[in-house]
PDB file of C-alpha atoms in Angstrom:
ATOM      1  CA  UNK A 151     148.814 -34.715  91.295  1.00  0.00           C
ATOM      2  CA  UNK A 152     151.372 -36.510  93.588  1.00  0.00           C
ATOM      3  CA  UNK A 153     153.440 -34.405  95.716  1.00  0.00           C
ATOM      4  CA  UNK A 154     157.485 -33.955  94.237  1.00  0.00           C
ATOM      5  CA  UNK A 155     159.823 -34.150  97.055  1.00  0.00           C
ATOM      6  CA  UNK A 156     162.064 -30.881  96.970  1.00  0.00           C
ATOM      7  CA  UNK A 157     165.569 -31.221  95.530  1.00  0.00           C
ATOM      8  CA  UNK A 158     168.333 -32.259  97.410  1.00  0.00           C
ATOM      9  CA  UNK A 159     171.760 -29.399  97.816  1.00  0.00           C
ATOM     10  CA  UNK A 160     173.443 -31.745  95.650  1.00  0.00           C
ATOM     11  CA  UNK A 161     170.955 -31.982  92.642  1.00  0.00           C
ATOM     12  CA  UNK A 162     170.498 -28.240  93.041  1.00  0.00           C
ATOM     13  CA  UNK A 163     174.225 -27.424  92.160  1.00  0.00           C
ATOM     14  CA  UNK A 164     174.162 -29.888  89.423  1.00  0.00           C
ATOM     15  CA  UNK A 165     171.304 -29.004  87.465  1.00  0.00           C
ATOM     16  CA  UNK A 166     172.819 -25.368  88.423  1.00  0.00           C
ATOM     17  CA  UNK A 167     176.052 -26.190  86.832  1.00  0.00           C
ATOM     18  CA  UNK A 168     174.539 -28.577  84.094  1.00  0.00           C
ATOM     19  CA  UNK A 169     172.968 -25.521  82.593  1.00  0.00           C
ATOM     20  CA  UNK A 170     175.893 -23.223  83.235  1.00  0.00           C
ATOM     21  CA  UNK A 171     173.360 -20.927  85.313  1.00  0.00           C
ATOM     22  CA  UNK A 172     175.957 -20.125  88.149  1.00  0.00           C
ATOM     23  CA  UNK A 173     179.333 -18.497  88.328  1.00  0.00           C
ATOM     24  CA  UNK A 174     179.594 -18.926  92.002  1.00  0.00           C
ATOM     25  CA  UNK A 175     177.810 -21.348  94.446  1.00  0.00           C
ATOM     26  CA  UNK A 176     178.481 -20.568  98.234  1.00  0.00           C
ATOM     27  CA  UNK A 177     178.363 -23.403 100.713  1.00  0.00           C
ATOM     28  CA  UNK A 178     175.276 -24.627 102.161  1.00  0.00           C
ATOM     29  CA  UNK A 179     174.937 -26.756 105.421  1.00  0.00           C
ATOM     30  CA  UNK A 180     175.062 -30.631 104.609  1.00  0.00           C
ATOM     31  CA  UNK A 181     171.988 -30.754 105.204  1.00  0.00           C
ATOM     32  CA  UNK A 182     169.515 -28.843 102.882  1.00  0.00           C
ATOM     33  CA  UNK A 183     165.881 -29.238 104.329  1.00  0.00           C
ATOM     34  CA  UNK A 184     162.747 -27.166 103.630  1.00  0.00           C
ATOM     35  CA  UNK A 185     161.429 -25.048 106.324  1.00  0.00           C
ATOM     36  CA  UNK A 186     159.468 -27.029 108.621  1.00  0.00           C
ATOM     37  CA  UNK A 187     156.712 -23.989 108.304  1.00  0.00           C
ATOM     38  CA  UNK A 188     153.048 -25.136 107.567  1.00  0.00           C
ATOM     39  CA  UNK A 189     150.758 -21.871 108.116  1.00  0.00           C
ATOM     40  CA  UNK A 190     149.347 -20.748 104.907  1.00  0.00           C
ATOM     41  CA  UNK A 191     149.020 -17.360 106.366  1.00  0.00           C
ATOM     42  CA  UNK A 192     153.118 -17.864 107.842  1.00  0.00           C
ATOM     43  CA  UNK A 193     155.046 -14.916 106.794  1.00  0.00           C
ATOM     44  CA  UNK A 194     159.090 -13.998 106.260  1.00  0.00           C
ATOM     45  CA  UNK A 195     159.364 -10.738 108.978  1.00  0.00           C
ATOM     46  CA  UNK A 196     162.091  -8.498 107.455  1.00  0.00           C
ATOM     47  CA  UNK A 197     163.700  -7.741 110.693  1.00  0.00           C
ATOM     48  CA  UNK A 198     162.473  -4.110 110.643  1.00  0.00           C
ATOM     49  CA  UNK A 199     159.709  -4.015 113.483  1.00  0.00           C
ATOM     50  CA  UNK A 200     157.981  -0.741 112.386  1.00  0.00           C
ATOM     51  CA  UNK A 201     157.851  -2.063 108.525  1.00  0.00           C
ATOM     52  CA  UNK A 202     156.641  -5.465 109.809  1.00  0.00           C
ATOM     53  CA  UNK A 203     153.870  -4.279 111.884  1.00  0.00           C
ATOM     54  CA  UNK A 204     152.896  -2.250 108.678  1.00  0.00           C
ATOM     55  CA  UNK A 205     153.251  -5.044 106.753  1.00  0.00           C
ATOM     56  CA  UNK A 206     151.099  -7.448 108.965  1.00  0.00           C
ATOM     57  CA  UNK A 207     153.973  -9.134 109.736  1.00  0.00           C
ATOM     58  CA  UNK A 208     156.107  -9.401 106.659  1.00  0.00           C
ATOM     59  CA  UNK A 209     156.029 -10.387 103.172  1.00  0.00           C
ATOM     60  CA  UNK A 210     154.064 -13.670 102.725  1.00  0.00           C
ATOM     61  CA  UNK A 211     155.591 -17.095 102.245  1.00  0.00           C
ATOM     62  CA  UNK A 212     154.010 -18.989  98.921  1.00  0.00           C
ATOM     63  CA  UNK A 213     153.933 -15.993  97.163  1.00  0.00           C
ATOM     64  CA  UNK A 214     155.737 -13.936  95.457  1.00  0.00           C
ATOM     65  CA  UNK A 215     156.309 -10.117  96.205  1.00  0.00           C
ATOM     66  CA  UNK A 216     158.599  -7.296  94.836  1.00  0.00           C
ATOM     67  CA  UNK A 217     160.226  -4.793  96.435  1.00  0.00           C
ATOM     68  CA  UNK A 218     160.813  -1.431  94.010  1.00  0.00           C
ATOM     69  CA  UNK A 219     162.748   1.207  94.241  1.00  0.00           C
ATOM     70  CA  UNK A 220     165.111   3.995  92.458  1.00  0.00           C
ATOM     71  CA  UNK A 221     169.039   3.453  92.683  1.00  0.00           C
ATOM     72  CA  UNK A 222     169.727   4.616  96.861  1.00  0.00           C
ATOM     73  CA  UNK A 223     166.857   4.415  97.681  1.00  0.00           C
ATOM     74  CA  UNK A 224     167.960   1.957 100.380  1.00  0.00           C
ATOM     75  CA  UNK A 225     165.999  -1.182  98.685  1.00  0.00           C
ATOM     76  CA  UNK A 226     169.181  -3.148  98.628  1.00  0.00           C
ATOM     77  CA  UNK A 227     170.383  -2.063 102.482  1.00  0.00           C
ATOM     78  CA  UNK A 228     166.470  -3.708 103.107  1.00  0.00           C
ATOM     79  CA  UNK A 229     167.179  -6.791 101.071  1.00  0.00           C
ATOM     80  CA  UNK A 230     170.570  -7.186 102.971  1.00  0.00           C
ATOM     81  CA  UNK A 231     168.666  -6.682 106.296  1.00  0.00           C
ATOM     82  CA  UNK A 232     165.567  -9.344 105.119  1.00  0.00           C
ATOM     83  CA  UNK A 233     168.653 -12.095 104.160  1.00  0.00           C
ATOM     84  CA  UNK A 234     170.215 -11.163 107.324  1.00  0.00           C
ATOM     85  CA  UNK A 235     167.160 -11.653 109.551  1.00  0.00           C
ATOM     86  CA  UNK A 236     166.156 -14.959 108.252  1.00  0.00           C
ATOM     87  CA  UNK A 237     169.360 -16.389 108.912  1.00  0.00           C
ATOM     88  CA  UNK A 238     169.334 -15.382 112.256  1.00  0.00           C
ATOM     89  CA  UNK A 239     165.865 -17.518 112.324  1.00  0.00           C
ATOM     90  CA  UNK A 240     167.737 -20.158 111.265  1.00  0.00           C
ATOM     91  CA  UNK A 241     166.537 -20.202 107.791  1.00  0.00           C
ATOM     92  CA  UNK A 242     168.574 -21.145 104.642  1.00  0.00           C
ATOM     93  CA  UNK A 243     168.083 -18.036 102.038  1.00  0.00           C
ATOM     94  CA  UNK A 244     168.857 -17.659  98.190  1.00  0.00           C
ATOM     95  CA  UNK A 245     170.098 -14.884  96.483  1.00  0.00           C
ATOM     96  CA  UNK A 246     169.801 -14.788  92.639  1.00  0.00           C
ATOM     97  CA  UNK A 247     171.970 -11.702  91.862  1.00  0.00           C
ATOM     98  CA  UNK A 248     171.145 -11.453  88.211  1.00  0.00           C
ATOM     99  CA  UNK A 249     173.793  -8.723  87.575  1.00  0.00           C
ATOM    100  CA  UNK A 250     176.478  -9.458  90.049  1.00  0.00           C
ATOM    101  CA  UNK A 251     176.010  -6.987  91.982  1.00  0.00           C
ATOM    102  CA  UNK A 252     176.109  -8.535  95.743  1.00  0.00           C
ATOM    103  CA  UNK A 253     178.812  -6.593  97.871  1.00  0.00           C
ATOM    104  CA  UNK A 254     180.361  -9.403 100.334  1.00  0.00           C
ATOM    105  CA  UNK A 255     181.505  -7.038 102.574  1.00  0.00           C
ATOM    106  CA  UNK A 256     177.984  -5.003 102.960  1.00  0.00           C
ATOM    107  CA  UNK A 257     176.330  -8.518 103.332  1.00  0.00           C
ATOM    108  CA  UNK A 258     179.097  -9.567 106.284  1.00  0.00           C
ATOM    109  CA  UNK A 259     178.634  -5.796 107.933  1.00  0.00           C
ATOM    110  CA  UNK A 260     174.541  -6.498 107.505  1.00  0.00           C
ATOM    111  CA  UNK A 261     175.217  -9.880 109.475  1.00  0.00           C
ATOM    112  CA  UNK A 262     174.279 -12.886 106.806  1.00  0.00           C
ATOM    113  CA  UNK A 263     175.150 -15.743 107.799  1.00  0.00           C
ATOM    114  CA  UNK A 264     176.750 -16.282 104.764  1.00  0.00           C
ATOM    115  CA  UNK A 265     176.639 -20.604 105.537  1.00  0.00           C
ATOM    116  CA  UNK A 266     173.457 -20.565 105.628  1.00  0.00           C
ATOM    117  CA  UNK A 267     173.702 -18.526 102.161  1.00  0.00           C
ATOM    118  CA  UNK A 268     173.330 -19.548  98.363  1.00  0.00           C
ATOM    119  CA  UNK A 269     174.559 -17.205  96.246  1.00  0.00           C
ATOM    120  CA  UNK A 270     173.779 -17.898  92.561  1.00  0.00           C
ATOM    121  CA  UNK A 271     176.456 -15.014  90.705  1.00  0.00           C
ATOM    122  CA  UNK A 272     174.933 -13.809  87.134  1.00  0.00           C
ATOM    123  CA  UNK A 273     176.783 -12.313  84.304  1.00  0.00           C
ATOM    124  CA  UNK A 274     177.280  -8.251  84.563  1.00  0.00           C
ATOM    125  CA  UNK A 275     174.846  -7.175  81.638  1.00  0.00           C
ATOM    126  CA  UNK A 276     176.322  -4.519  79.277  1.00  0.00           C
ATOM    127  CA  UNK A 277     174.951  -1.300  77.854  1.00  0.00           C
ATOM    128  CA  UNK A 278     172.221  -1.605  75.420  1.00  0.00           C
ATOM    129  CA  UNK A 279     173.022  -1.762  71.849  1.00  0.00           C
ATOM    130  CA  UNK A 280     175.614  -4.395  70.506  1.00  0.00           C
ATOM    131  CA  UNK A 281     175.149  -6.028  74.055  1.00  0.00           C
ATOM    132  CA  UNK A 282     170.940  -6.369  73.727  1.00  0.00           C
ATOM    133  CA  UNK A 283     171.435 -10.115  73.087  1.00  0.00           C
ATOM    134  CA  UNK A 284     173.555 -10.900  75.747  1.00  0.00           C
ATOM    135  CA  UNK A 285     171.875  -8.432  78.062  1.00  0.00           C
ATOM    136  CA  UNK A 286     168.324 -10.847  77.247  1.00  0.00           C
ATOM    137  CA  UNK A 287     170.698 -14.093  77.502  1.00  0.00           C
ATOM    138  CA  UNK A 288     171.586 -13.014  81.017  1.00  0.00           C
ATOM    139  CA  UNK A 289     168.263 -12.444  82.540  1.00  0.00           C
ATOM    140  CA  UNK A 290     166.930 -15.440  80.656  1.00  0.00           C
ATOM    141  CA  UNK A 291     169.614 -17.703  82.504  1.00  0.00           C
ATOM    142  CA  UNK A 292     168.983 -15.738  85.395  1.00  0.00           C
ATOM    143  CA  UNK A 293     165.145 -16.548  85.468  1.00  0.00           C
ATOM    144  CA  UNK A 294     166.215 -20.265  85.022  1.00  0.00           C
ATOM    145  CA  UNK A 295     168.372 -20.312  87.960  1.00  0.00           C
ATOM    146  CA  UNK A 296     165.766 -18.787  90.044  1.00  0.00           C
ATOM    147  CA  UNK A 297     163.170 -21.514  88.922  1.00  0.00           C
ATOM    148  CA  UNK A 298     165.645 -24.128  89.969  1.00  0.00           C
ATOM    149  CA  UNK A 299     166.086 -22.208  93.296  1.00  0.00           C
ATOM    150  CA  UNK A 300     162.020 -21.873  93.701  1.00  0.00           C
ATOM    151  CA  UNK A 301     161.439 -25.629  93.128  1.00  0.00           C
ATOM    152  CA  UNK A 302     163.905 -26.951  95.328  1.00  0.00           C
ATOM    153  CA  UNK A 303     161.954 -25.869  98.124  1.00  0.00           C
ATOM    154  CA  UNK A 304     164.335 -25.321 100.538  1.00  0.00           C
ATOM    155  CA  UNK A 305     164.485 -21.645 101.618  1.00  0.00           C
ATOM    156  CA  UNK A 306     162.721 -19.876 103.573  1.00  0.00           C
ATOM    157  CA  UNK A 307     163.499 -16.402 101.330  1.00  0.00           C
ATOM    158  CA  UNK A 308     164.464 -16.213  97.867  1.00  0.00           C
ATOM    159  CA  UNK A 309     165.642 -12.758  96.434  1.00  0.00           C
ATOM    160  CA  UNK A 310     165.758 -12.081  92.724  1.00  0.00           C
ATOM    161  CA  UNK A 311     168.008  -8.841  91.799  1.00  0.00           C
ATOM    162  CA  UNK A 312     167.248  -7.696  88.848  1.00  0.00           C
ATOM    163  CA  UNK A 313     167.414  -4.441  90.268  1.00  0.00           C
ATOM    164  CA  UNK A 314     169.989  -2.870  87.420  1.00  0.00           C
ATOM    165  CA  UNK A 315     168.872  -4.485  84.418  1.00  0.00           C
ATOM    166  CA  UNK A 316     168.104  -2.337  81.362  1.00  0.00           C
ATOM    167  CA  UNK A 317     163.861  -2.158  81.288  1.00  0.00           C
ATOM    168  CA  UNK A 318     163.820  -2.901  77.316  1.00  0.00           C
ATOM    169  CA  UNK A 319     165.414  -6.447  78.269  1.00  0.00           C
ATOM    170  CA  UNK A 320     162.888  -6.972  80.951  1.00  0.00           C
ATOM    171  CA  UNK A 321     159.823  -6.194  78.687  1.00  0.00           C
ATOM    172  CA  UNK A 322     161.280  -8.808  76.140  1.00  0.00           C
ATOM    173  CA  UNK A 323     160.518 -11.281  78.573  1.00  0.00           C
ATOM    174  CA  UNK A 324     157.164 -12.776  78.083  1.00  0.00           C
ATOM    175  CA  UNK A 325     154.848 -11.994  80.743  1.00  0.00           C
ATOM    176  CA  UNK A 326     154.296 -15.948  81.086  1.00  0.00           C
ATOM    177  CA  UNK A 327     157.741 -16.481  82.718  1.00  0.00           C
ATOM    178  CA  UNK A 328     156.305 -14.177  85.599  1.00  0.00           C
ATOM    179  CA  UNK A 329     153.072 -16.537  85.832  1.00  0.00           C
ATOM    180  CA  UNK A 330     155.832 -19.713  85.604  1.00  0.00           C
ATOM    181  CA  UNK A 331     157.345 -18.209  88.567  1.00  0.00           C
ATOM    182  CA  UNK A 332     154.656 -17.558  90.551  1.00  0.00           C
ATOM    183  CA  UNK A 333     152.944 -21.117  90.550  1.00  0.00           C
ATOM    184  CA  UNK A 334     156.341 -22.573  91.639  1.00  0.00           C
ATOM    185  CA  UNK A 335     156.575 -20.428  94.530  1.00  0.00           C
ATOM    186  CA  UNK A 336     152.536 -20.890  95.559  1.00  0.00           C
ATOM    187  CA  UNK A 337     151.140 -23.116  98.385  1.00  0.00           C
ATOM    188  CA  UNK A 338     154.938 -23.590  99.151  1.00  0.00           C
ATOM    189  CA  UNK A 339     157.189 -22.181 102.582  1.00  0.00           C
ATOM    190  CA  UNK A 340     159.142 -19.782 100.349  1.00  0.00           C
ATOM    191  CA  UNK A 341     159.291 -16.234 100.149  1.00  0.00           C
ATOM    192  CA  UNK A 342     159.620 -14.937  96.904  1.00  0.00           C
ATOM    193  CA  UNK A 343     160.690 -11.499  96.457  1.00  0.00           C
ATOM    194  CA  UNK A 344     161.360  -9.792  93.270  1.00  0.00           C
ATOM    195  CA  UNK A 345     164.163  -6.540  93.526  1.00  0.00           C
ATOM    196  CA  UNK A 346     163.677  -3.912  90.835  1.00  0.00           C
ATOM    197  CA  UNK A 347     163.796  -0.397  89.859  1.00  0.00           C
ATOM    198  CA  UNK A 348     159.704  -0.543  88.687  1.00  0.00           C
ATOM    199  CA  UNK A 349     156.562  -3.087  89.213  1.00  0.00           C
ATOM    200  CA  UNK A 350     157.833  -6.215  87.487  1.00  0.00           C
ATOM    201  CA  UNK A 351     155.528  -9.023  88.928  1.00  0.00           C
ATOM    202  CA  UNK A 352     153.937 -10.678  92.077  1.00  0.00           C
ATOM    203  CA  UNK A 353     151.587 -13.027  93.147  1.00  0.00           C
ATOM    204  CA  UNK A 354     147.637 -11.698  93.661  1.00  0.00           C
ATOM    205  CA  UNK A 355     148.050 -11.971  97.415  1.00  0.00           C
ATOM    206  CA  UNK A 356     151.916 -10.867  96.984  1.00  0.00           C
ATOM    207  CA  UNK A 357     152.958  -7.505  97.978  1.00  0.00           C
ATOM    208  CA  UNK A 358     154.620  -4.665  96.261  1.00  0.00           C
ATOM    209  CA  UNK A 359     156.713  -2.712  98.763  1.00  0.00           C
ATOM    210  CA  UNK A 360     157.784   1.086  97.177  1.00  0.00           C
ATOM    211  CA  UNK A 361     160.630   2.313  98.990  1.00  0.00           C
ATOM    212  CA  UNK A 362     162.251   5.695  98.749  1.00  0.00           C
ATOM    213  CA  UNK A 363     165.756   7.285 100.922  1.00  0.00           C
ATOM    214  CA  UNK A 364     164.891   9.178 103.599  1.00  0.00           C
ATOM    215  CA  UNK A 365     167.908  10.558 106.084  1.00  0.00           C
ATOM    216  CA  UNK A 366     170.859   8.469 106.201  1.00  0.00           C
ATOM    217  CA  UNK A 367     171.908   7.368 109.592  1.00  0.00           C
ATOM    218  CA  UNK A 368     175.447   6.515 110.908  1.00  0.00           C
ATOM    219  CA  UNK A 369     173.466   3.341 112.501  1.00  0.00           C
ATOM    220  CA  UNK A 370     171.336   2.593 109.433  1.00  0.00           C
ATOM    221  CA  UNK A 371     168.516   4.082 106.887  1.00  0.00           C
ATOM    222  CA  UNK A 372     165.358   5.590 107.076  1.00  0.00           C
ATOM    223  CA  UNK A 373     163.305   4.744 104.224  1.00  0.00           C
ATOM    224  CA  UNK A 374     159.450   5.231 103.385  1.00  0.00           C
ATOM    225  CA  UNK A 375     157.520   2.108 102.257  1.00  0.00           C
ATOM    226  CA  UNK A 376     154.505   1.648 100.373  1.00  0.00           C
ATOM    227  CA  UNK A 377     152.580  -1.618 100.881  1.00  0.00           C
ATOM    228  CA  UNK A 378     150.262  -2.432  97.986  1.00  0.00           C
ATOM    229  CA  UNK A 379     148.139  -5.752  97.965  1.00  0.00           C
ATOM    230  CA  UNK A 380     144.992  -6.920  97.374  1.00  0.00           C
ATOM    231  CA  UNK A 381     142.163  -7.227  99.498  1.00  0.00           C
ATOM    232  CA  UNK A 382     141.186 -11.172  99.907  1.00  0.00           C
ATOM    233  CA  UNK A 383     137.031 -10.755  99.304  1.00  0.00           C
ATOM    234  CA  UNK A 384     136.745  -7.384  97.081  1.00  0.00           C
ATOM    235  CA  UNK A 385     140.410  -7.907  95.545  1.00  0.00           C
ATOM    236  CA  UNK A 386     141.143  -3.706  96.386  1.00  0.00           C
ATOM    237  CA  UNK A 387     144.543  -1.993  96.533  1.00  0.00           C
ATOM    238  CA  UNK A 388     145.583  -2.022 100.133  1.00  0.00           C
ATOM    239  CA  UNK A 389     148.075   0.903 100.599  1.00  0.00           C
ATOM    240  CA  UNK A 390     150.484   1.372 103.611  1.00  0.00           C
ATOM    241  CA  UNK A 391     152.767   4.204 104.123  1.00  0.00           C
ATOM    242  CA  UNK A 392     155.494   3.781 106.843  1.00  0.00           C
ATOM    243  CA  UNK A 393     158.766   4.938 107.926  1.00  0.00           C
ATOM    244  CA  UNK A 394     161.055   2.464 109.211  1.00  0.00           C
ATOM    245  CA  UNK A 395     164.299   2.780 110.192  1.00  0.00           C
ATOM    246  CA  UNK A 396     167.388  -0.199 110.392  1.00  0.00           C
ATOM    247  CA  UNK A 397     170.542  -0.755 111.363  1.00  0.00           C
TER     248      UNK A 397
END
């Protein structure tokens, strides 16, 4: 199967705009290349040295991982620190905020380099009820936006918040879309990572990182981790517990 060449920043916005998948696009660098990264085994540290040491490093690029956790738990203060770190590296990230729930001013005080920065805005999802249709429209469009994002192969992290989104619209999605996502993201430079409030998906050697609050700090969080994955010859849970605190 011949090799596609990843999309350039300009197709990206288009076919983002063709569909009518964005609301907001931030600016990228003219120049939109894929991470020159070619270690199978390379991995996206989150910034956090305790949590990467637990985590053998970080969360594994080509695959896709999730990152769950109950509302302040401190799984978005993580996700701010992750997009934050790899643009220090140098590395273009994506954010697919499904529900529009990005805070500029907690990403600017968490130090993104917001130019290096794509930003793909969903629709705020209503409460269940008269709104279940358009709730499932707006994760639908938000899973096609992310698909774009994953086979542009560009970014070195890619972040899918979906975080706030009613469970009964997530189950209505058919457990193929997950299985979509994940071959898109494979054998690639990307780091997938999924943001919710309960297991959604990941790869088979993804990780599933379980965080919970622990003390907040006037310099940051403490939060407790669990690291599930599966062992590469005798495919067994692998489970990590670690405390790791951020600023």
């Amino acid at each position: 199967m011949p090799a596609v060449s990843p999309l350039t920043r300009a197709d990206l916005e288009a076919l983002l705009r063709a569909k009518r998948l964005d609301c907001t696009l931030t600016a990228l660098p003219p120049s939109v290349d894929p991470p020159h990264l070619h270690d199978e085994f390379a991995v996206a540290p989150t910034g956090a040295l305790v949590l990467d040491t637990a985590l053998l490093g970080g969360f594994p690029r080509g695959q896709l991982s999730e990152i769950v956790g109950s509302p302040s738990s401190g799984r978005t203060s993580l996700v701010l620190h992750m997009l934050a770190a790899a643009t220090a590296r140098g590395e273009l990230v994506a954010l697919v905020d499904a529900l529009d729930r990005f805070d500029v001013a907690s990403g600017a005080a968490a130090r993104i380099d917001v130019d290096r920065l794509l930003w793909i805005r969903g629709r705020v999802v209503g409460s269940p009820g008269p709104c279940r249709e358009a709730n499932h429209r707006a994760i639908e469009q938000a899973v096609a936006a992310l698909a774009l994002v994953l086979q542009a192969g560009a970014f070195g992290l890619v972040v899918f918040d979906i975080a706030d989104a009613p469970p009964q619209t997530l189950r209505r999605l058919p457990f193929t879309t997950w299985l979509r996502l994940q071959r898109m993201v494979e054998g690639g430079q990307t780091a997938g990572v999924l943001v919710g409030a309960e297991h959604i998906a990941r790869s088979s050697a993804g990780l599933t990182l379980q965080v919970k609050s622990g003390a907040r700090r006037v310099t940051g969080f403490d939060i407790e981790a669990r690291h599930t994955c599966e062992r590469d010859r005798h495919h067994e849970p692998l489970c990590v517990s670690v405390s790791a605190t951020y600023a």
